[in-house]
Amino acid sequence: QVQLVESGGGLVQAGGSLRLSCAASGLTFSRYVMGWFRQAPGKEREFVARLTWSGTYYVDSVKGRFTISRDNAKNSVYLQMNSLKPEDTAVYYCAAGSVVAGRYEYVYWGQGTQVTVSS
């Protein structure tokens, strides 16, 4: 059974930092594209970052502030978040996926971790 378990969320003041972790089990981790998504209250889930074999990609709103990384030996993916803003407040999800017909499709999702940034 595949499991993705996020951790590291919490309450932080604007300008602060958090590091999210996502531990994966039940899958051959190194074969998967890993991504982070977030969903703020009353909004749709949005893409934040992904890490593929060719590199990293970020949504414009987090470029220069967030960094995605992975450790295949630990079956884990991370999201380092710096210079946090109140608009970063959301539930953050990690996801594992692959490329299907030229598109990234995420098939496994974690349960999410809450990040709250106070002003």
Coordinates of C-alpha atoms in Angstrom, one line a residue:
Q1 CA 0.0 0.0 0.0
V2 CA 1.4 3.3 -1.0
Q3 CA 1.6 6.0 1.6
L4 CA 2.8 9.6 1.5
V5 CA 3.0 11.3 4.9
E6 CA 3.8 15.0 5.1
S7 CA 5.2 16.7 8.2
G8 CA 6.7 20.0 9.2
G9 CA 3.8 22.3 8.9
G10 CA 2.9 24.9 11.6
L11 CA 2.4 28.5 12.5
V12 CA 5.1 31.0 11.5
Q13 CA 5.3 34.7 11.3
A14 CA 5.7 36.4 7.9
G15 CA 9.3 36.4 6.8
G16 CA 9.9 33.1 8.6
S17 CA 10.8 29.7 7.3
L18 CA 9.5 26.2 7.4
R19 CA 10.7 22.9 5.9
L20 CA 8.1 20.4 4.9
S21 CA 8.9 16.7 4.6
C22 CA 7.1 13.9 2.8
A23 CA 8.0 10.3 3.5
A24 CA 6.9 7.8 0.9
S25 CA 6.5 4.0 1.3
G26 CA 5.1 1.2 -0.8
L27 CA 6.4 2.5 -4.1
T28 CA 9.7 2.6 -6.0
F29 CA 10.3 6.2 -5.0
S30 CA 13.1 7.0 -7.3
R31 CA 10.9 6.2 -10.4
Y32 CA 8.4 8.9 -9.6
V33 CA 8.2 12.6 -10.2
M34 CA 7.5 14.3 -6.9
G35 CA 5.4 17.5 -6.5
W36 CA 4.1 19.8 -3.9
F37 CA 0.6 21.3 -4.1
R38 CA -1.4 23.6 -1.7
Q39 CA -5.0 24.5 -1.1
A40 CA -6.0 27.6 0.7
P41 CA -9.4 28.0 2.3
G42 CA -12.1 28.6 -0.3
K43 CA -9.7 28.1 -3.2
E44 CA -8.8 25.3 -5.6
R45 CA -5.7 23.3 -5.1
E46 CA -2.7 24.7 -6.9
F47 CA 0.6 23.4 -8.0
V48 CA 3.6 24.7 -6.1
A49 CA 6.7 22.8 -7.2
R50 CA 7.9 19.6 -8.8
L51 CA 11.1 17.8 -9.1
T52 CA 11.8 15.6 -12.2
W53 CA 14.9 13.9 -13.6
S54 CA 15.5 17.0 -15.7
G55 CA 15.2 19.6 -12.9
T56 CA 12.8 21.6 -10.8
Y57 CA 9.9 23.8 -11.6
Y58 CA 8.0 26.3 -9.5
V59 CA 4.9 28.4 -9.7
D60 CA 5.8 32.0 -10.1
S61 CA 4.6 33.1 -6.7
V62 CA 7.2 31.0 -4.9
K63 CA 10.2 31.3 -7.2
G64 CA 13.3 32.4 -5.3
R65 CA 11.6 31.6 -1.9
F66 CA 10.8 27.8 -2.0
T67 CA 13.2 24.9 -2.9
I68 CA 12.1 21.4 -3.6
S69 CA 14.5 18.5 -3.1
R70 CA 14.5 14.8 -2.6
D71 CA 16.6 12.1 -0.9
N72 CA 16.0 8.8 -2.7
A73 CA 17.9 6.9 0.0
K74 CA 15.3 8.1 2.5
N75 CA 12.3 7.9 0.1
S76 CA 11.6 11.5 1.0
V77 CA 10.9 14.8 -0.7
Y78 CA 11.2 18.2 1.0
L79 CA 10.0 21.7 0.5
Q80 CA 12.1 24.4 2.0
M81 CA 10.0 27.6 2.4
N82 CA 11.7 30.9 3.1
S83 CA 10.4 34.4 3.3
L84 CA 7.0 33.2 4.0
K85 CA 4.0 35.4 3.3
P86 CA 0.4 35.3 4.7
E87 CA -0.8 34.3 1.2
D88 CA 1.3 31.1 1.6
T89 CA -1.2 29.9 4.2
A90 CA -2.7 26.7 3.0
V91 CA -2.7 22.9 3.4
Y92 CA 0.3 21.6 1.6
Y93 CA 0.2 18.2 -0.1
C94 CA 3.0 16.1 -1.6
A95 CA 2.2 13.9 -4.6
A96 CA 4.0 11.2 -6.6
G97 CA 3.4 10.9 -10.3
S98 CA 4.7 10.3 -13.8
V99 CA 4.7 11.7 -17.3
V100 CA 1.7 10.4 -19.3
A101 CA 1.3 11.6 -22.9
G102 CA 3.5 14.5 -22.2
R103 CA 1.7 15.6 -19.1
Y104 CA 2.5 15.2 -15.4
E105 CA -0.1 13.0 -13.7
Y106 CA 0.0 12.5 -10.0
V107 CA -1.5 9.3 -8.7
Y108 CA -0.5 9.2 -5.1
W109 CA -1.3 12.0 -2.6
G110 CA -0.5 12.6 1.0
Q111 CA -3.0 13.7 3.6
G112 CA -1.6 17.2 3.8
T113 CA 0.0 19.4 6.4
Q114 CA -1.2 22.9 7.5
V115 CA 1.0 25.9 7.0
T116 CA -0.2 29.2 8.6
V117 CA 1.7 32.4 8.1
S118 CA 0.7 35.3 10.4
S119 CA 1.2 38.9 9.4

